[in-house]
mmCIF file of C-alpha atoms in Angstrom:
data_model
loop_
_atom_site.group_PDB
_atom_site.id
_atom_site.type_symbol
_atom_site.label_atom_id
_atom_site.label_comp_id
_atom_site.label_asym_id
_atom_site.label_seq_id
_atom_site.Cartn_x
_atom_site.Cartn_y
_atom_site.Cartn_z
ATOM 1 C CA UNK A 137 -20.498 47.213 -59.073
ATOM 2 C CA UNK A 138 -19.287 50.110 -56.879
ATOM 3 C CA UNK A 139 -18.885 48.374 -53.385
ATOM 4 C CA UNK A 140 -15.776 47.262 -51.994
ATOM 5 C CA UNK A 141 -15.472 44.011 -50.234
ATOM 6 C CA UNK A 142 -13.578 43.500 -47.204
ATOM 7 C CA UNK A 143 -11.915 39.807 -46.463
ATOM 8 C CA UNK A 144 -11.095 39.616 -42.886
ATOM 9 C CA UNK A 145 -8.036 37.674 -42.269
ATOM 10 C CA UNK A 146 -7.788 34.936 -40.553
ATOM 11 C CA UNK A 147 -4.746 34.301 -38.182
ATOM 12 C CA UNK A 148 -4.617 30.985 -36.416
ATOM 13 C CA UNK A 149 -2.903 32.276 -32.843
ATOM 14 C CA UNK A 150 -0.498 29.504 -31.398
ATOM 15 C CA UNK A 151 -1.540 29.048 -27.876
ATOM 16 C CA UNK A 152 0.049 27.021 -25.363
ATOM 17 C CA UNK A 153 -1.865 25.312 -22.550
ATOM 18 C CA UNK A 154 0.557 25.247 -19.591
ATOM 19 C CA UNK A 155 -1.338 22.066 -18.436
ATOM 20 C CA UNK A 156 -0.899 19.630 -21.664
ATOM 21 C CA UNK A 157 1.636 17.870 -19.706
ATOM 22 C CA UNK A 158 -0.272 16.943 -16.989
ATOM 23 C CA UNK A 159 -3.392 15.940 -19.354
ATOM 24 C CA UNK A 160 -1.726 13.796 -21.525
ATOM 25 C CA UNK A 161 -0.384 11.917 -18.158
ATOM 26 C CA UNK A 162 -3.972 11.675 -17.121
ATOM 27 C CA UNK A 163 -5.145 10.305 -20.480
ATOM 28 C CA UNK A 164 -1.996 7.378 -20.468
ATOM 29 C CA UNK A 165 -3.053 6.572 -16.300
ATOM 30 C CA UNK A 166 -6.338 4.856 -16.746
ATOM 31 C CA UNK A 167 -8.422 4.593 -13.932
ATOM 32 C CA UNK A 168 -9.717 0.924 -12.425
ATOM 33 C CA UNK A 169 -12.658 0.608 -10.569
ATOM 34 C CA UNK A 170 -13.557 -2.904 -11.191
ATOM 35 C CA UNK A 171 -11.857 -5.676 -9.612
ATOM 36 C CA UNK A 172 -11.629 -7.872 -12.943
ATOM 37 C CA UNK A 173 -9.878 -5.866 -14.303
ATOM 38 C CA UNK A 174 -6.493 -5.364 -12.245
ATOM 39 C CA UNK A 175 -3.573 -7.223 -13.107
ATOM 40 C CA UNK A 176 -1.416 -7.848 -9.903
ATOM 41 C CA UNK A 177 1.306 -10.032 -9.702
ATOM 42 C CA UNK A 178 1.130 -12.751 -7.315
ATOM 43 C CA UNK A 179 4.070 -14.034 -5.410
ATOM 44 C CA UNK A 180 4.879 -17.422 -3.016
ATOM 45 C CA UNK A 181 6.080 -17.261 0.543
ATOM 46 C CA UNK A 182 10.105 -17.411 -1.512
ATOM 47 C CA UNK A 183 9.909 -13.963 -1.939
ATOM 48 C CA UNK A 184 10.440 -13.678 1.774
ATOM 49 C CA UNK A 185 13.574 -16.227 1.664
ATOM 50 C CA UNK A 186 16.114 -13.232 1.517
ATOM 51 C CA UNK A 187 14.485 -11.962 4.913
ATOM 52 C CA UNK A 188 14.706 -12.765 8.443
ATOM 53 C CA UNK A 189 11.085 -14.133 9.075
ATOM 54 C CA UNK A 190 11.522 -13.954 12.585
ATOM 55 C CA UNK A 191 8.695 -11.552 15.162
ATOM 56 C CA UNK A 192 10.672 -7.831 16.077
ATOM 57 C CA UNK A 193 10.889 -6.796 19.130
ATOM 58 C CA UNK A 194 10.219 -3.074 18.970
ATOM 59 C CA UNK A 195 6.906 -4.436 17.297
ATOM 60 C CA UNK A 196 6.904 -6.185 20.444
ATOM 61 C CA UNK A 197 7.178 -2.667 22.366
ATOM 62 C CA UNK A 198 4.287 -1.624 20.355
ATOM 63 C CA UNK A 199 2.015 -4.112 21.210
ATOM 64 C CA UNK A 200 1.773 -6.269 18.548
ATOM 65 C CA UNK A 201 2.326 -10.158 19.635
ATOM 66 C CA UNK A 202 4.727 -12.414 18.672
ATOM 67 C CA UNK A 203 1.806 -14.745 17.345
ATOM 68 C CA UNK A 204 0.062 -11.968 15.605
ATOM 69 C CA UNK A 205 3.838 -11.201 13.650
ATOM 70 C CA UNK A 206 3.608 -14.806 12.644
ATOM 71 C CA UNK A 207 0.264 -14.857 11.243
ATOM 72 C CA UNK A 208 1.211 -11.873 8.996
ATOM 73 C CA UNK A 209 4.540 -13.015 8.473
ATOM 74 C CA UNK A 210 6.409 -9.999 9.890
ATOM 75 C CA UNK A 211 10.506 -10.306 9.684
ATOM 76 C CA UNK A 212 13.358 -8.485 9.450
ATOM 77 C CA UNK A 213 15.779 -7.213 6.505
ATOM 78 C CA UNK A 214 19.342 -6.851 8.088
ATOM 79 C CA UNK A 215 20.597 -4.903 5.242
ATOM 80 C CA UNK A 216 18.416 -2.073 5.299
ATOM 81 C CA UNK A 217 17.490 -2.023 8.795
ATOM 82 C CA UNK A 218 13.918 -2.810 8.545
ATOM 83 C CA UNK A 219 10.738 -4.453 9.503
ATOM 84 C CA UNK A 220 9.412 -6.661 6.965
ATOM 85 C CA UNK A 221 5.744 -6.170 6.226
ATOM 86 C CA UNK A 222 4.447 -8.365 3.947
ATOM 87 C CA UNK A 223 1.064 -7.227 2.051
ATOM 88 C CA UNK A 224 -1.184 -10.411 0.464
ATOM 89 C CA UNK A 225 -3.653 -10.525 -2.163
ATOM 90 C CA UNK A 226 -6.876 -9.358 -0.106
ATOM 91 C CA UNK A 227 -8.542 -12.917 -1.031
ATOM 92 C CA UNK A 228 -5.069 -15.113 -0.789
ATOM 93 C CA UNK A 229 -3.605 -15.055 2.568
ATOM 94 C CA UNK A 230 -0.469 -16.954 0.958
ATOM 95 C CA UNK A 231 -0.488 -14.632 -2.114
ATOM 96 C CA UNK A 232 2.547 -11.767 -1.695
ATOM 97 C CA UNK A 233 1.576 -8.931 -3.880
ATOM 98 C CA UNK A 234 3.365 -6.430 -2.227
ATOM 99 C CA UNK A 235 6.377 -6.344 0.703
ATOM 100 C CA UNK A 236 6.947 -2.691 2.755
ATOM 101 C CA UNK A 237 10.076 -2.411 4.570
ATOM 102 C CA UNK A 238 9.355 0.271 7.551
ATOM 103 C CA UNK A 239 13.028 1.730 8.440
ATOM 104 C CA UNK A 240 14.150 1.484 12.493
ATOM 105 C CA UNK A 241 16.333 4.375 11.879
ATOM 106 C CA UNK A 242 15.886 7.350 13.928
ATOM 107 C CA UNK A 243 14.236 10.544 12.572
ATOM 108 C CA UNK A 244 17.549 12.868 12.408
ATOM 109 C CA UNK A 245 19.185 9.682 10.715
ATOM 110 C CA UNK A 246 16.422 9.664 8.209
ATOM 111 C CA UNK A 247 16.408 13.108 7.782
ATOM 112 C CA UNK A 248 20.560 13.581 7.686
ATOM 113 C CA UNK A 249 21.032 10.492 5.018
ATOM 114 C CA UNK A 250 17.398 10.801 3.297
ATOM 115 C CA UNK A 251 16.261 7.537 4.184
ATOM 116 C CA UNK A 252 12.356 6.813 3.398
ATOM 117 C CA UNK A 253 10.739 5.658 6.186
ATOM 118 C CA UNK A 254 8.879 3.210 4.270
ATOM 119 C CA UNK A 255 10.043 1.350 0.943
ATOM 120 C CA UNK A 256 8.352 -0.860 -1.344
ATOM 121 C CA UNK A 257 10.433 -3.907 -2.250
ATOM 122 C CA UNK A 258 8.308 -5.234 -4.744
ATOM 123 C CA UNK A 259 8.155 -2.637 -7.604
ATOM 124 C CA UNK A 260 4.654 -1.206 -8.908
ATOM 125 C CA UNK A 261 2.895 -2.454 -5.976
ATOM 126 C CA UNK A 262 -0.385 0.041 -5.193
ATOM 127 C CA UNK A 263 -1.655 0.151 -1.805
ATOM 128 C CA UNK A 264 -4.597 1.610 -3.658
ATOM 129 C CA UNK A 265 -5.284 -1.738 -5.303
ATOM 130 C CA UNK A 266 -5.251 -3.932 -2.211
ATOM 131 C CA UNK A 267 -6.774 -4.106 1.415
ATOM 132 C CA UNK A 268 -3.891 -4.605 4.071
ATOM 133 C CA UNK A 269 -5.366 -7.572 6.414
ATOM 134 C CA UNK A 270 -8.445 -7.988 4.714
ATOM 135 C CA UNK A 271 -7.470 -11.775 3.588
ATOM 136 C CA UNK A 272 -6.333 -12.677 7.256
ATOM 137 C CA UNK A 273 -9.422 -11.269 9.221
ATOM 138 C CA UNK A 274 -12.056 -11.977 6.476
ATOM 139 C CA UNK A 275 -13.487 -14.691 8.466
ATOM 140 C CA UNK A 276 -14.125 -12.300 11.654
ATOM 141 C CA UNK A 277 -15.047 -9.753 9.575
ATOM 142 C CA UNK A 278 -18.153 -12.130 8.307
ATOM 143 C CA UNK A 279 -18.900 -13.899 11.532
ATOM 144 C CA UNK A 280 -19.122 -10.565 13.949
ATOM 145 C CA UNK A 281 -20.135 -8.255 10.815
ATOM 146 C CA UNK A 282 -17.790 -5.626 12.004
ATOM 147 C CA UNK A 283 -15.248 -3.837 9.561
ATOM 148 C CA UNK A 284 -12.489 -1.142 11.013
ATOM 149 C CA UNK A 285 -10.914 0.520 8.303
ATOM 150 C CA UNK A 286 -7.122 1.920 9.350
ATOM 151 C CA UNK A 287 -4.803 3.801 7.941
ATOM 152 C CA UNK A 288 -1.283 2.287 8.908
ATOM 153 C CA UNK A 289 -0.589 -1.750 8.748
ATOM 154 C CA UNK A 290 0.312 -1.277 12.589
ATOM 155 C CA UNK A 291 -2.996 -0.671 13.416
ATOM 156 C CA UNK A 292 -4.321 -3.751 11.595
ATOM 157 C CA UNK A 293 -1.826 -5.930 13.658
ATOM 158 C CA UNK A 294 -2.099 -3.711 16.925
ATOM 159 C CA UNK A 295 -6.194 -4.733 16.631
ATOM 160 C CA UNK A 296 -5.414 -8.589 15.383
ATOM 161 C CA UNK A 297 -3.125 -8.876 18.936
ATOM 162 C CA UNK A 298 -5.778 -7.418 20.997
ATOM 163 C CA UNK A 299 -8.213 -9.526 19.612
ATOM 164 C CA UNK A 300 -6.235 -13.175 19.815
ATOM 165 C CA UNK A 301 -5.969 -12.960 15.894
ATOM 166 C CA UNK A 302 -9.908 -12.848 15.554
ATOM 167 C CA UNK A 303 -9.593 -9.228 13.961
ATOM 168 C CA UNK A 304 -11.804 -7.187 12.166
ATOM 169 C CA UNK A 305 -9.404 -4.383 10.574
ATOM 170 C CA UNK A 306 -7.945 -3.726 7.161
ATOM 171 C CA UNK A 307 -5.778 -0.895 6.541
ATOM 172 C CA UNK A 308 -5.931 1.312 2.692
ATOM 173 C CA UNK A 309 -2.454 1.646 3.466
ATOM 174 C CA UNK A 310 -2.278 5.468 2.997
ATOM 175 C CA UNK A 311 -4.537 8.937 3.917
ATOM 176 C CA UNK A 312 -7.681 7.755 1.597
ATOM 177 C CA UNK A 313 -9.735 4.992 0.278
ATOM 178 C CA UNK A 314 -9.948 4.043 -3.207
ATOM 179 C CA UNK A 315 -12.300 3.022 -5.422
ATOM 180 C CA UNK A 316 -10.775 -0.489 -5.624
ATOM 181 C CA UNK A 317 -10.878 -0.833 -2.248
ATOM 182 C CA UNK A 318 -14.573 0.550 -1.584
ATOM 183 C CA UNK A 319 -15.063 -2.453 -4.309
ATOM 184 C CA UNK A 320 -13.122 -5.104 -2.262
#
């Protein structure tokens, strides 16, 4: 009848959200909190048979007995030039789920040919999902009720030598604590 009527248009706009990348990696990475529900593969003391499973010396330097190498199984890769550390299954002391290979080169030689200091040998290993030590000093963990939670492997066996292999430390292996290992 005499009025006009006015259809607004409607435009879809075409935004881009500069963080879609990083969300859709979030949404494929899928967080584990329960224990039951990791997946790590499990390796025997062959997995070492490539190394020299002998105690180093500059360990040695560091404090760290000969016996207490032993007991962790500390040794030697002559290719790479570097220590051996050995990470089991924190309720299988003869259970290799990971092996860290900690580089004797000096800092300008790691800097000049880019040389990690540390390198995971066996592939898709996660600290995060493990407790270094925990399997070896659960027993003196229990008895004395005393837990020391490190940073750095070393500090695990520096505390196992000072205690005659009756330790009470367990290292996360990096600069926080997960979830996982809270659980453990």
């Amino acid at each position: 009848t005499g009025g006009s009527l006015k259809v607004k248009s409607q435009v879809k706009e075409d935004k881009v959200d500069p963080l879609a990348l990083f969300k859709n990696i979030r949404k494929k990475h899928k967080v584990v909190e329960d224990l039951k529900d990791l997946d790590i593969p499990k390796f025997g003391s062959e997995t070492l048979s490539e190394f020299v499973m002998l105690p180093h010396f500059n360990f040695f330097y560091e404090g760290i007995t000969p016996q207490t190498q032993e007991l962790f199984r500390i040794g030697y890769d002559p290719r790479d030039d570097r220590i051996v550390i050995p990470h089991f299954n924190y309720d299988d002391k003869n259970a290799i789920v990971g092996i860290t290979g900690r580089t004797l080169r000096d800092e300008e030689e790691m800097k000049t040919f880019k040389v990690p200091k540390y390198y995971n040998f066996i592939k898709g290993y996660k600290k995060m999902y493990n407790l270094y030590g925990f399997s070896h000093n659960i027993e003196y963990i229990i008895k004395d009720k005393v837990l020391i939670i490190f940073e750095a492997e070393k500090s695990v066996l520096k505390e196992s030598s000072m205690t005659r292999n009756e330790g009470h430390g367990v290292s996360v292996g990096g600069h926080e604590i997960s979830q996982v290992q809270v659980n453990i």
